[in-house]
Amino acid sequence: MIAKSGEPSSAPVGAVLVLGGGVAGIQAALDLAEAGQKVYLLESRASIGGTMASLDKTFPTNDCAMCILSPKLVQAGRHLNIELITYADLEKVEGEAGRFRVRIKRKPRYVDPAKCTGCGDCATVDVPDPAELVEHRGELWIRRLDIDEVKCTQCGDCVRACRKENPEAPAMGSVHHRQSEEAQPGRRTAGADLRDLRNMDGAGRLAYWRRHMSRCIKCYGCRDVCPVFVESECRMEEWARPGRLPPDAPLYHLARAYYIAARCTHCGYCEDVCPGDLPLRTLVDLVRHADPGDLFEFVPGLPAAAGRRMRRAFPLPKKAEGTA
Amino acid sequence: MSPAFILTTCPFCGCGCGFYLVVVNGRAVSVAPCFSDRVSRGGLCIKGRRAHEFIHSKDRLRVPLIRRNGGFAEATWDEALDFVAGKLSAIRSVSPDAVGLLSSAKCTNEENYLMMKLARAVIGTNNVDHCARLCHASTVAGLAAAFGSGAMTNSIPEVAEADCILVTGSNTIEQHPLIGTRVLEAKERGATLIVVDPRETMLSDHADIFLRQRPGTDVAWLNAFMNVIIAEDLHDKTFIAERTEGFEEMAALAGRYPPGRAAEITGIPAGDLAAAARAYARAGSAMILYSMGITQHTSGTDNVKSVANLAMLTGNVGKACSGVNPLRGQNNVQGACDMGALPNVYSGYQRVADPAARAKFGRAWNAELPERPGLTLCEMMEAAAAGALRAMYIMGENPMVSDPDSNHVRRALGSLDLLVVQDIFMSETAALAHVVLPGVCYAEKDGTFTNTDRSVLPVRKALDAPGEARADWEIIRDLARRLGSGAFSYASPAAVMDEIAATTPSYGGISHARLEAGETPAWPCPDARSAGTQFLHKDRFARGRGLFHAVEYRPPAEETDAEYPLIMTTGRTMFHYHTGTMTRRIGLLNHEVPAGYVEIHPLDAGRLKIADGDTVDVASRRGEIAIAAQVTERVPEGTVFIPFHFAEAAANVLTNRALDPEAKIPGLKVCAVRVTGRNGR
């Protein structure tokens, strides 16, 4: 990140290329992207994941490898600041630090990923030698990248199947073409929001959250769909006065965020189902960075201890009136 | 066993959110979001998220019940249906019009169609109605007069893209949550939000301009809006000249409502009125959302006509992100109206009084059809109390809690020779019945709902019916056969829909096969090639030209006096649905709002020596209830608010059954009451 004239800048400049989509590359890409950088993650195989994806256990803890890796794969795949460039190799690097130009060679493929809808029709057509390709059947387009170029007879049936399903914009065909692209600047992310929020004072931060939380319709969806939330351990119902809309901010949301902070996988499902479009992941991030111990003498996963401190910090109005 | 995911439509409000019902081992265990759904986009409200919980309630009705010796005795389907058929045919042979049928906005289109067919073709009466009478009867009447079609003109996704949204008489976030969040989305994008409501709501907290009128004075502020727009030359003259008629009379009348005069009537400051009118008129596309606060008045039809005037005056009809958008309350109230479960029209609003329509349906059903329009819901209650109506057949409605003046409803239903109630729970109304027939809920049958923006949505069977309960369409079919009809040989709801498509032009292109293919066409959808209609009145109004009505302000039917000094208005909360038969069986919703309450302004409470949480007595000229007080500035001084979900503290014991003269909708939103604390006694 280049700072302008010595002053700290919150606007990141340029973009970052991460070479290799194994777990190390993915983690590097995620950290950079969360800091607001645009990241191009280059992988020579058809999909990211690397070696760890094929391991059963991880040394020395015997943890399940996919349990660690798969949330990161999902995150990297859906992050607005990460662009995956798979099935491609780095050919040339020019320039100097802060001003690199790279040439990337995309390996020939039969599917344009921007147009592919994942319908899978291409994988269901009869192929001349079914025994060779049967393992690819019924899979998503990414399988088509693995077509064995030696065995492929170029019959074109898969291309026709694609045309039939998507007459407007067929994804298959000869999509070999040259393209040149300037590195894009990073998009404003939860990470950028987070940085700003951390620079705000308490009042500003509260105003930010009150503004967003005023759109909450108390559907409990963020809790209901959360894979790590255990209702019997943290009853969100107790954190806001019943029957009030919007629910008491920020207690209702903070209770959930602190409770899941340590185990949140960042899957984003809470934001997906939120009808009020609240930045729920940012809240969890903030809660992670703003040390709960400092704020609330809080140990994540122990809601009772947090409760006393949080309730003291944000007392519910005594009178019936006055929702946030 | 692996879970099954069944895509179906939410059974609560008119938004029509789609979701997956998750079924494991024959039990619905949860609701999963459907991200490709047009309305919900994966989000749901608290009710929808728990739409699976009431399905397996222990107190679901499982067997038919017949009243014997003062109590209910279990019966077989043959016994129960023979009993009902016997009684009904005896009454029918004396006078078909002594039978009244209430259809249900909770049931599917197919079932509503069969219900109205049962009434007209088998029993021979037009006395068929349903709860739309209590919510949007004035919309159907008012918008039909102004535009020629009484439904939401635009679609739900357009809300998020409007430049200006005027919300009046609708607590949108609580009553139509997934439309409410779209209003907030539009606001985030920079739209101007105007809220006109006597009560502070979650939406009014987000409003750019919030106007609080006195309940029942809507025509006055609407006329003042138009006064300002015409005076400042902000009206769309091209649109008025090319597409409408009756402008001169309306303009002359609006001229008599300057903001100053409206301010006296409504209590809204004149400056705010003018500012809001300008904001609405200047917006590129302005949408009006309204609901019960406009319709549930004795001047309901007038209110609706005024709203239509305002939209036409500014050219905000027949284009995207604009229009007049009544938000229909029940999941299928739009469909029940479309299917002709109304006393004056067949399906697709084909008038009973029109000989051609009557002949067409007579041929289709092979029956002689009655020509006189039937009684409306409230008129049926009057007729029952007076002895003219001898039998009622009520499907999936709970008039004991939902209809105005509950004591009168109890007397009316009590004086019937035969009361048949078909429901999924022993509701307050079912408890009065002679025969109770167990129907099934949305998860146990196939069919379609039509949501508030006219889209026809699939309802899919995910579970088997509990006990011996049967799908409502099967019950009606079997009863009709017992009453001697040969025109009820349906094998499935899909077959019923085929008949609907054949007899109803606006549903002509709709079939279950199309819905199975993932389409949700909005009517009018005249044939299989039509993709449906996103917004109505595009190049011409359904009636040809839009008609302006000059509407004079009339005060509400009931005014306050020394004995009953406060205005009571009724409504709903986010956390329950209507009479609570379903939602009060859901744990989290009961945690949120366990019992009824009356909202009262701190100044009124202070005068009456009432503290927050006190039990108070609320009395009107018709009855009295005891209820907990909630002291809050959400209601204006002089007005109290009671949600009507709660049978033990039923707001409708108090409400007035005075009717709008045209639409016959009761003025549920305004009645005069007295509140008494118990401390002073």
PDB file of N, CA, C and O in Angstrom, chain A residues 211-212 214-221 223-225 231 235 237-238 241-246 269 272-276 320-321 323, chain B residues 33 35 41-46 49-50 173-174 177-178 181 184 188 200 202 206 574-575 588 591-593 612 630-634:
ATOM      1  N   ARG A 211     -27.936   3.478  12.685  1.00  0.00           N
ATOM      2  CA  ARG A 211     -28.526   3.723  11.364  1.00  0.00           C
ATOM      3  C   ARG A 211     -28.843   2.389  10.678  1.00  0.00           C
ATOM      4  O   ARG A 211     -29.931   2.184  10.160  1.00  0.00           O
ATOM      5  N   HIS A 212     -27.875   1.491  10.679  1.00  0.00           N
ATOM      6  CA  HIS A 212     -28.125   0.202  10.015  1.00  0.00           C
ATOM      7  C   HIS A 212     -29.132  -0.639  10.800  1.00  0.00           C
ATOM      8  O   HIS A 212     -30.015  -1.270  10.231  1.00  0.00           O
ATOM      9  N   SER A 214     -31.526   0.232  12.531  1.00  0.00           N
ATOM     10  CA  SER A 214     -32.910   0.716  12.478  1.00  0.00           C
ATOM     11  C   SER A 214     -33.681   0.025  11.354  1.00  0.00           C
ATOM     12  O   SER A 214     -34.897   0.141  11.273  1.00  0.00           O
ATOM     13  N   ARG A 215     -32.985  -0.694  10.488  1.00  0.00           N
ATOM     14  CA  ARG A 215     -33.691  -1.431   9.430  1.00  0.00           C
ATOM     15  C   ARG A 215     -34.009  -2.864   9.824  1.00  0.00           C
ATOM     16  O   ARG A 215     -34.625  -3.590   9.061  1.00  0.00           O
ATOM     17  N   CYS A 216     -33.606  -3.284  10.998  1.00  0.00           N
ATOM     18  CA  CYS A 216     -33.822  -4.674  11.416  1.00  0.00           C
ATOM     19  C   CYS A 216     -35.306  -4.913  11.687  1.00  0.00           C
ATOM     20  O   CYS A 216     -35.936  -4.133  12.401  1.00  0.00           O
ATOM     21  N   ILE A 217     -35.866  -5.972  11.105  1.00  0.00           N
ATOM     22  CA  ILE A 217     -37.276  -6.276  11.367  1.00  0.00           C
ATOM     23  C   ILE A 217     -37.418  -7.458  12.322  1.00  0.00           C
ATOM     24  O   ILE A 217     -38.490  -8.035  12.447  1.00  0.00           O
ATOM     25  N   LYS A 218     -36.356  -7.812  12.983  1.00  0.00           N
ATOM     26  CA  LYS A 218     -36.396  -8.817  14.034  1.00  0.00           C
ATOM     27  C   LYS A 218     -36.973 -10.149  13.550  1.00  0.00           C
ATOM     28  O   LYS A 218     -37.890 -10.698  14.173  1.00  0.00           O
ATOM     29  N   CYS A 219     -36.441 -10.650  12.456  1.00  0.00           N
ATOM     30  CA  CYS A 219     -36.951 -11.921  11.954  1.00  0.00           C
ATOM     31  C   CYS A 219     -36.220 -13.085  12.610  1.00  0.00           C
ATOM     32  O   CYS A 219     -36.635 -14.225  12.481  1.00  0.00           O
ATOM     33  N   TYR A 220     -35.120 -12.805  13.273  1.00  0.00           N
ATOM     34  CA  TYR A 220     -34.268 -13.833  13.878  1.00  0.00           C
ATOM     35  C   TYR A 220     -33.604 -14.712  12.822  1.00  0.00           C
ATOM     36  O   TYR A 220     -33.065 -15.769  13.129  1.00  0.00           O
ATOM     37  N   GLY A 221     -33.649 -14.283  11.555  1.00  0.00           N
ATOM     38  CA  GLY A 221     -33.061 -15.084  10.491  1.00  0.00           C
ATOM     39  C   GLY A 221     -31.557 -15.256  10.670  1.00  0.00           C
ATOM     40  O   GLY A 221     -31.006 -16.322  10.430  1.00  0.00           O
ATOM     41  N   ARG A 223     -29.898 -15.554  13.257  1.00  0.00           N
ATOM     42  CA  ARG A 223     -29.641 -16.618  14.221  1.00  0.00           C
ATOM     43  C   ARG A 223     -30.087 -17.966  13.657  1.00  0.00           C
ATOM     44  O   ARG A 223     -29.372 -18.967  13.761  1.00  0.00           O
ATOM     45  N   ASP A 224     -31.285 -17.978  13.057  1.00  0.00           N
ATOM     46  CA  ASP A 224     -31.861 -19.257  12.633  1.00  0.00           C
ATOM     47  C   ASP A 224     -30.987 -19.996  11.634  1.00  0.00           C
ATOM     48  O   ASP A 224     -30.933 -21.222  11.654  1.00  0.00           O
ATOM     49  N   VAL A 225     -30.327 -19.262  10.730  1.00  0.00           N
ATOM     50  CA  VAL A 225     -29.573 -19.949   9.682  1.00  0.00           C
ATOM     51  C   VAL A 225     -28.112 -20.155  10.057  1.00  0.00           C
ATOM     52  O   VAL A 225     -27.377 -20.815   9.335  1.00  0.00           O
ATOM     53  N   GLU A 231     -28.898 -22.223  19.982  1.00  0.00           N
ATOM     54  CA  GLU A 231     -29.944 -21.420  20.624  1.00  0.00           C
ATOM     55  C   GLU A 231     -30.016 -21.641  22.120  1.00  0.00           C
ATOM     56  O   GLU A 231     -30.325 -20.731  22.883  1.00  0.00           O
ATOM     57  N   ARG A 235     -29.773 -17.035  24.249  1.00  0.00           N
ATOM     58  CA  ARG A 235     -31.143 -16.743  23.821  1.00  0.00           C
ATOM     59  C   ARG A 235     -31.240 -15.269  23.438  1.00  0.00           C
ATOM     60  O   ARG A 235     -31.284 -14.392  24.286  1.00  0.00           O
ATOM     61  N   GLU A 237     -33.640 -13.750  22.397  1.00  0.00           N
ATOM     62  CA  GLU A 237     -34.903 -13.164  22.841  1.00  0.00           C
ATOM     63  C   GLU A 237     -34.725 -12.320  24.088  1.00  0.00           C
ATOM     64  O   GLU A 237     -35.455 -11.369  24.322  1.00  0.00           O
ATOM     65  N   GLU A 238     -33.736 -12.727  24.907  1.00  0.00           N
ATOM     66  CA  GLU A 238     -33.591 -12.037  26.181  1.00  0.00           C
ATOM     67  C   GLU A 238     -32.826 -10.724  26.068  1.00  0.00           C
ATOM     68  O   GLU A 238     -32.678 -10.005  27.043  1.00  0.00           O
ATOM     69  N   ARG A 241     -36.279  -6.001  24.345  1.00  0.00           N
ATOM     70  CA  ARG A 241     -37.636  -6.082  24.893  1.00  0.00           C
ATOM     71  C   ARG A 241     -38.562  -6.759  23.887  1.00  0.00           C
ATOM     72  O   ARG A 241     -38.515  -6.450  22.693  1.00  0.00           O
ATOM     73  N   PRO A 242     -39.387  -7.661  24.330  1.00  0.00           N
ATOM     74  CA  PRO A 242     -40.264  -8.353  23.392  1.00  0.00           C
ATOM     75  C   PRO A 242     -41.254  -7.391  22.741  1.00  0.00           C
ATOM     76  O   PRO A 242     -41.666  -6.405  23.334  1.00  0.00           O
ATOM     77  N   GLY A 243     -41.592  -7.732  21.481  1.00  0.00           N
ATOM     78  CA  GLY A 243     -42.658  -7.004  20.809  1.00  0.00           C
ATOM     79  C   GLY A 243     -42.266  -5.645  20.281  1.00  0.00           C
ATOM     80  O   GLY A 243     -43.125  -4.927  19.782  1.00  0.00           O
ATOM     81  N   ARG A 244     -40.994  -5.241  20.385  1.00  0.00           N
ATOM     82  CA  ARG A 244     -40.603  -3.905  19.938  1.00  0.00           C
ATOM     83  C   ARG A 244     -39.901  -3.974  18.591  1.00  0.00           C
ATOM     84  O   ARG A 244     -39.079  -4.861  18.367  1.00  0.00           O
ATOM     85  N   LEU A 245     -40.211  -3.006  17.745  1.00  0.00           N
ATOM     86  CA  LEU A 245     -39.569  -2.913  16.445  1.00  0.00           C
ATOM     87  C   LEU A 245     -39.031  -1.520  16.238  1.00  0.00           C
ATOM     88  O   LEU A 245     -39.750  -0.572  16.513  1.00  0.00           O
ATOM     89  N   PRO A 246     -37.872  -1.335  15.682  1.00  0.00           N
ATOM     90  CA  PRO A 246     -36.846  -2.374  15.557  1.00  0.00           C
ATOM     91  C   PRO A 246     -36.372  -2.809  16.932  1.00  0.00           C
ATOM     92  O   PRO A 246     -36.608  -2.095  17.895  1.00  0.00           O
ATOM     93  N   TYR A 269     -24.039 -16.350   5.485  1.00  0.00           N
ATOM     94  CA  TYR A 269     -25.442 -16.738   5.327  1.00  0.00           C
ATOM     95  C   TYR A 269     -26.364 -15.767   6.069  1.00  0.00           C
ATOM     96  O   TYR A 269     -27.465 -15.485   5.618  1.00  0.00           O
ATOM     97  N   ASP A 272     -26.987 -12.971   3.840  1.00  0.00           N
ATOM     98  CA  ASP A 272     -27.793 -13.381   2.694  1.00  0.00           C
ATOM     99  C   ASP A 272     -29.280 -13.383   3.026  1.00  0.00           C
ATOM    100  O   ASP A 272     -30.111 -13.018   2.203  1.00  0.00           O
ATOM    101  N   VAL A 273     -29.641 -13.838   4.210  1.00  0.00           N
ATOM    102  CA  VAL A 273     -31.064 -13.966   4.520  1.00  0.00           C
ATOM    103  C   VAL A 273     -31.613 -12.714   5.192  1.00  0.00           C
ATOM    104  O   VAL A 273     -32.794 -12.639   5.466  1.00  0.00           O
ATOM    105  N   CYS A 274     -30.770 -11.717   5.447  1.00  0.00           N
ATOM    106  CA  CYS A 274     -31.255 -10.544   6.180  1.00  0.00           C
ATOM    107  C   CYS A 274     -32.136  -9.687   5.280  1.00  0.00           C
ATOM    108  O   CYS A 274     -31.662  -9.124   4.297  1.00  0.00           O
ATOM    109  N   PRO A 275     -33.438  -9.573   5.588  1.00  0.00           N
ATOM    110  CA  PRO A 275     -34.293  -8.764   4.730  1.00  0.00           C
ATOM    111  C   PRO A 275     -33.969  -7.275   4.827  1.00  0.00           C
ATOM    112  O   PRO A 275     -34.273  -6.515   3.924  1.00  0.00           O
ATOM    113  N   GLY A 276     -33.329  -6.856   5.926  1.00  0.00           N
ATOM    114  CA  GLY A 276     -33.008  -5.440   6.085  1.00  0.00           C
ATOM    115  C   GLY A 276     -31.626  -5.083   5.572  1.00  0.00           C
ATOM    116  O   GLY A 276     -31.214  -3.938   5.662  1.00  0.00           O
ATOM    117  N   ALA A 320     -41.537   2.556  28.858  1.00  0.00           N
ATOM    118  CA  ALA A 320     -41.949   1.746  27.714  1.00  0.00           C
ATOM    119  C   ALA A 320     -41.508   2.377  26.403  1.00  0.00           C
ATOM    120  O   ALA A 320     -41.274   1.693  25.427  1.00  0.00           O
ATOM    121  N   GLU A 321     -41.378   3.680  26.390  1.00  0.00           N
ATOM    122  CA  GLU A 321     -41.133   4.384  25.135  1.00  0.00           C
ATOM    123  C   GLU A 321     -39.644   4.393  24.798  1.00  0.00           C
ATOM    124  O   GLU A 321     -38.789   4.165  25.660  1.00  0.00           O
ATOM    125  N   THR A 323     -37.650   3.307  21.502  1.00  0.00           N
ATOM    126  CA  THR A 323     -36.811   2.331  20.810  1.00  0.00           C
ATOM    127  C   THR A 323     -35.768   3.094  20.021  1.00  0.00           C
ATOM    128  O   THR A 323     -35.934   4.268  19.722  1.00  0.00           O
TER     129      THR A 323
ATOM    130  N   PRO B  33     -34.639 -20.608   3.340  1.00  0.00           N
ATOM    131  CA  PRO B  33     -34.849 -19.515   2.401  1.00  0.00           C
ATOM    132  C   PRO B  33     -34.714 -19.957   0.956  1.00  0.00           C
ATOM    133  O   PRO B  33     -33.988 -20.906   0.651  1.00  0.00           O
ATOM    134  N   PHE B  35     -33.487 -18.261  -2.412  1.00  0.00           N
ATOM    135  CA  PHE B  35     -32.853 -17.029  -2.863  1.00  0.00           C
ATOM    136  C   PHE B  35     -33.312 -16.588  -4.240  1.00  0.00           C
ATOM    137  O   PHE B  35     -33.166 -15.435  -4.595  1.00  0.00           O
ATOM    138  N   ARG B  41     -36.389 -12.960  -1.872  1.00  0.00           N
ATOM    139  CA  ARG B  41     -34.947 -12.951  -2.155  1.00  0.00           C
ATOM    140  C   ARG B  41     -34.162 -13.612  -1.016  1.00  0.00           C
ATOM    141  O   ARG B  41     -33.069 -13.175  -0.665  1.00  0.00           O
ATOM    142  N   GLY B  42     -34.753 -14.608  -0.400  1.00  0.00           N
ATOM    143  CA  GLY B  42     -34.060 -15.322   0.672  1.00  0.00           C
ATOM    144  C   GLY B  42     -34.376 -14.787   2.054  1.00  0.00           C
ATOM    145  O   GLY B  42     -34.144 -15.450   3.046  1.00  0.00           O
ATOM    146  N   GLY B  43     -34.887 -13.590   2.146  1.00  0.00           N
ATOM    147  CA  GLY B  43     -35.266 -13.033   3.455  1.00  0.00           C
ATOM    148  C   GLY B  43     -36.697 -13.401   3.790  1.00  0.00           C
ATOM    149  O   GLY B  43     -37.497 -13.683   2.906  1.00  0.00           O
ATOM    150  N   LEU B  44     -37.010 -13.445   5.069  1.00  0.00           N
ATOM    151  CA  LEU B  44     -38.376 -13.699   5.499  1.00  0.00           C
ATOM    152  C   LEU B  44     -38.588 -12.896   6.772  1.00  0.00           C
ATOM    153  O   LEU B  44     -37.637 -12.458   7.410  1.00  0.00           O
ATOM    154  N   CYS B  45     -39.857 -12.739   7.166  1.00  0.00           N
ATOM    155  CA  CYS B  45     -40.104 -12.083   8.446  1.00  0.00           C
ATOM    156  C   CYS B  45     -40.206 -13.161   9.525  1.00  0.00           C
ATOM    157  O   CYS B  45     -40.115 -14.348   9.265  1.00  0.00           O
ATOM    158  N   ILE B  46     -40.414 -12.715  10.733  1.00  0.00           N
ATOM    159  CA  ILE B  46     -40.422 -13.651  11.857  1.00  0.00           C
ATOM    160  C   ILE B  46     -41.553 -14.676  11.729  1.00  0.00           C
ATOM    161  O   ILE B  46     -41.401 -15.829  12.144  1.00  0.00           O
ATOM    162  N   ARG B  49     -40.568 -17.213   8.909  1.00  0.00           N
ATOM    163  CA  ARG B  49     -39.485 -18.070   9.358  1.00  0.00           C
ATOM    164  C   ARG B  49     -39.997 -19.206  10.244  1.00  0.00           C
ATOM    165  O   ARG B  49     -39.307 -20.190  10.461  1.00  0.00           O
ATOM    166  N   ARG B  50     -41.191 -19.010  10.808  1.00  0.00           N
ATOM    167  CA  ARG B  50     -41.726 -20.037  11.705  1.00  0.00           C
ATOM    168  C   ARG B  50     -43.033 -20.621  11.191  1.00  0.00           C
ATOM    169  O   ARG B  50     -43.845 -21.115  11.957  1.00  0.00           O
ATOM    170  N   ILE B 173     -43.882  -2.057   7.307  1.00  0.00           N
ATOM    171  CA  ILE B 173     -42.821  -2.957   7.776  1.00  0.00           C
ATOM    172  C   ILE B 173     -43.400  -4.076   8.630  1.00  0.00           C
ATOM    173  O   ILE B 173     -42.953  -5.213   8.575  1.00  0.00           O
ATOM    174  N   GLU B 174     -44.418  -3.775   9.419  1.00  0.00           N
ATOM    175  CA  GLU B 174     -44.962  -4.821  10.270  1.00  0.00           C
ATOM    176  C   GLU B 174     -45.964  -5.705   9.526  1.00  0.00           C
ATOM    177  O   GLU B 174     -46.057  -6.898   9.800  1.00  0.00           O
ATOM    178  N   PRO B 177     -43.801  -7.159   5.687  1.00  0.00           N
ATOM    179  CA  PRO B 177     -42.390  -6.901   5.989  1.00  0.00           C
ATOM    180  C   PRO B 177     -41.481  -6.871   4.763  1.00  0.00           C
ATOM    181  O   PRO B 177     -40.606  -6.024   4.666  1.00  0.00           O
ATOM    182  N   LEU B 178     -41.725  -7.766   3.831  1.00  0.00           N
ATOM    183  CA  LEU B 178     -40.795  -7.828   2.699  1.00  0.00           C
ATOM    184  C   LEU B 178     -41.081  -6.745   1.664  1.00  0.00           C
ATOM    185  O   LEU B 178     -40.273  -6.507   0.772  1.00  0.00           O
ATOM    186  N   THR B 181     -39.252  -3.671   3.734  1.00  0.00           N
ATOM    187  CA  THR B 181     -37.795  -3.565   3.600  1.00  0.00           C
ATOM    188  C   THR B 181     -37.414  -3.031   2.220  1.00  0.00           C
ATOM    189  O   THR B 181     -36.374  -2.406   2.063  1.00  0.00           O
ATOM    190  N   LEU B 184     -37.456   0.644   2.560  1.00  0.00           N
ATOM    191  CA  LEU B 184     -36.208   1.099   3.177  1.00  0.00           C
ATOM    192  C   LEU B 184     -35.059   1.059   2.174  1.00  0.00           C
ATOM    193  O   LEU B 184     -34.179   1.918   2.172  1.00  0.00           O
ATOM    194  N   GLU B 188     -32.649   4.062   1.067  1.00  0.00           N
ATOM    195  CA  GLU B 188     -31.184   4.030   1.053  1.00  0.00           C
ATOM    196  C   GLU B 188     -30.643   4.496  -0.299  1.00  0.00           C
ATOM    197  O   GLU B 188     -29.574   5.068  -0.388  1.00  0.00           O
ATOM    198  N   GLU B 200     -47.391   6.555  14.939  1.00  0.00           N
ATOM    199  CA  GLU B 200     -45.981   6.417  14.613  1.00  0.00           C
ATOM    200  C   GLU B 200     -45.710   4.938  14.386  1.00  0.00           C
ATOM    201  O   GLU B 200     -46.105   4.110  15.185  1.00  0.00           O
ATOM    202  N   MET B 202     -42.671   1.937  12.659  1.00  0.00           N
ATOM    203  CA  MET B 202     -41.246   1.793  12.362  1.00  0.00           C
ATOM    204  C   MET B 202     -40.928   2.504  11.048  1.00  0.00           C
ATOM    205  O   MET B 202     -39.865   3.097  10.893  1.00  0.00           O
ATOM    206  N   HIS B 206     -38.397   6.350   9.560  1.00  0.00           N
ATOM    207  CA  HIS B 206     -37.481   6.519   8.427  1.00  0.00           C
ATOM    208  C   HIS B 206     -37.963   7.581   7.451  1.00  0.00           C
ATOM    209  O   HIS B 206     -37.308   7.850   6.457  1.00  0.00           O
ATOM    210  N   MET B 574     -46.385  -6.862  14.011  1.00  0.00           N
ATOM    211  CA  MET B 574     -45.499  -7.726  13.240  1.00  0.00           C
ATOM    212  C   MET B 574     -45.603  -9.186  13.669  1.00  0.00           C
ATOM    213  O   MET B 574     -45.434 -10.102  12.885  1.00  0.00           O
ATOM    214  N   PHE B 575     -45.896  -9.381  14.964  1.00  0.00           N
ATOM    215  CA  PHE B 575     -45.630 -10.698  15.527  1.00  0.00           C
ATOM    216  C   PHE B 575     -46.817 -11.647  15.530  1.00  0.00           C
ATOM    217  O   PHE B 575     -46.697 -12.781  15.959  1.00  0.00           O
ATOM    218  N   LEU B 588     -42.071 -18.513  19.656  1.00  0.00           N
ATOM    219  CA  LEU B 588     -41.316 -17.262  19.646  1.00  0.00           C
ATOM    220  C   LEU B 588     -42.250 -16.061  19.493  1.00  0.00           C
ATOM    221  O   LEU B 588     -42.027 -15.004  20.084  1.00  0.00           O
ATOM    222  N   HIS B 591     -43.686 -15.307  22.696  1.00  0.00           N
ATOM    223  CA  HIS B 591     -42.714 -14.632  23.549  1.00  0.00           C
ATOM    224  C   HIS B 591     -42.700 -13.139  23.237  1.00  0.00           C
ATOM    225  O   HIS B 591     -42.656 -12.303  24.131  1.00  0.00           O
ATOM    226  N   GLU B 592     -42.739 -12.809  21.954  1.00  0.00           N
ATOM    227  CA  GLU B 592     -42.647 -11.399  21.571  1.00  0.00           C
ATOM    228  C   GLU B 592     -43.886 -10.633  22.035  1.00  0.00           C
ATOM    229  O   GLU B 592     -43.770  -9.590  22.661  1.00  0.00           O
ATOM    230  N   VAL B 593     -45.037 -11.110  21.675  1.00  0.00           N
ATOM    231  CA  VAL B 593     -46.271 -10.431  22.074  1.00  0.00           C
ATOM    232  C   VAL B 593     -47.252 -11.487  22.587  1.00  0.00           C
ATOM    233  O   VAL B 593     -47.934 -12.134  21.809  1.00  0.00           O
ATOM    234  N   ASP B 612     -47.976   2.646  32.834  1.00  0.00           N
ATOM    235  CA  ASP B 612     -47.627   1.609  31.871  1.00  0.00           C
ATOM    236  C   ASP B 612     -47.804   0.232  32.508  1.00  0.00           C
ATOM    237  O   ASP B 612     -47.342  -0.008  33.617  1.00  0.00           O
ATOM    238  N   GLN B 630     -50.411   0.274  27.447  1.00  0.00           N
ATOM    239  CA  GLN B 630     -49.025   0.525  27.070  1.00  0.00           C
ATOM    240  C   GLN B 630     -48.943   2.025  26.803  1.00  0.00           C
ATOM    241  O   GLN B 630     -49.537   2.518  25.846  1.00  0.00           O
ATOM    242  N   VAL B 631     -48.271   2.752  27.686  1.00  0.00           N
ATOM    243  CA  VAL B 631     -48.215   4.203  27.561  1.00  0.00           C
ATOM    244  C   VAL B 631     -47.094   4.548  26.585  1.00  0.00           C
ATOM    245  O   VAL B 631     -45.936   4.187  26.810  1.00  0.00           O
ATOM    246  N   THR B 632     -47.449   5.206  25.486  1.00  0.00           N
ATOM    247  CA  THR B 632     -46.473   5.434  24.424  1.00  0.00           C
ATOM    248  C   THR B 632     -46.865   6.628  23.573  1.00  0.00           C
ATOM    249  O   THR B 632     -48.054   6.892  23.373  1.00  0.00           O
ATOM    250  N   GLU B 633     -45.848   7.299  23.059  1.00  0.00           N
ATOM    251  CA  GLU B 633     -46.131   8.427  22.162  1.00  0.00           C
ATOM    252  C   GLU B 633     -46.317   7.964  20.723  1.00  0.00           C
ATOM    253  O   GLU B 633     -46.442   8.791  19.820  1.00  0.00           O
ATOM    254  N   ARG B 634     -46.319   6.675  20.515  1.00  0.00           N
ATOM    255  CA  ARG B 634     -46.561   6.168  19.153  1.00  0.00           C
ATOM    256  C   ARG B 634     -47.962   6.541  18.671  1.00  0.00           C
ATOM    257  O   ARG B 634     -48.200   6.670  17.486  1.00  0.00           O
TER     258      ARG B 634
END
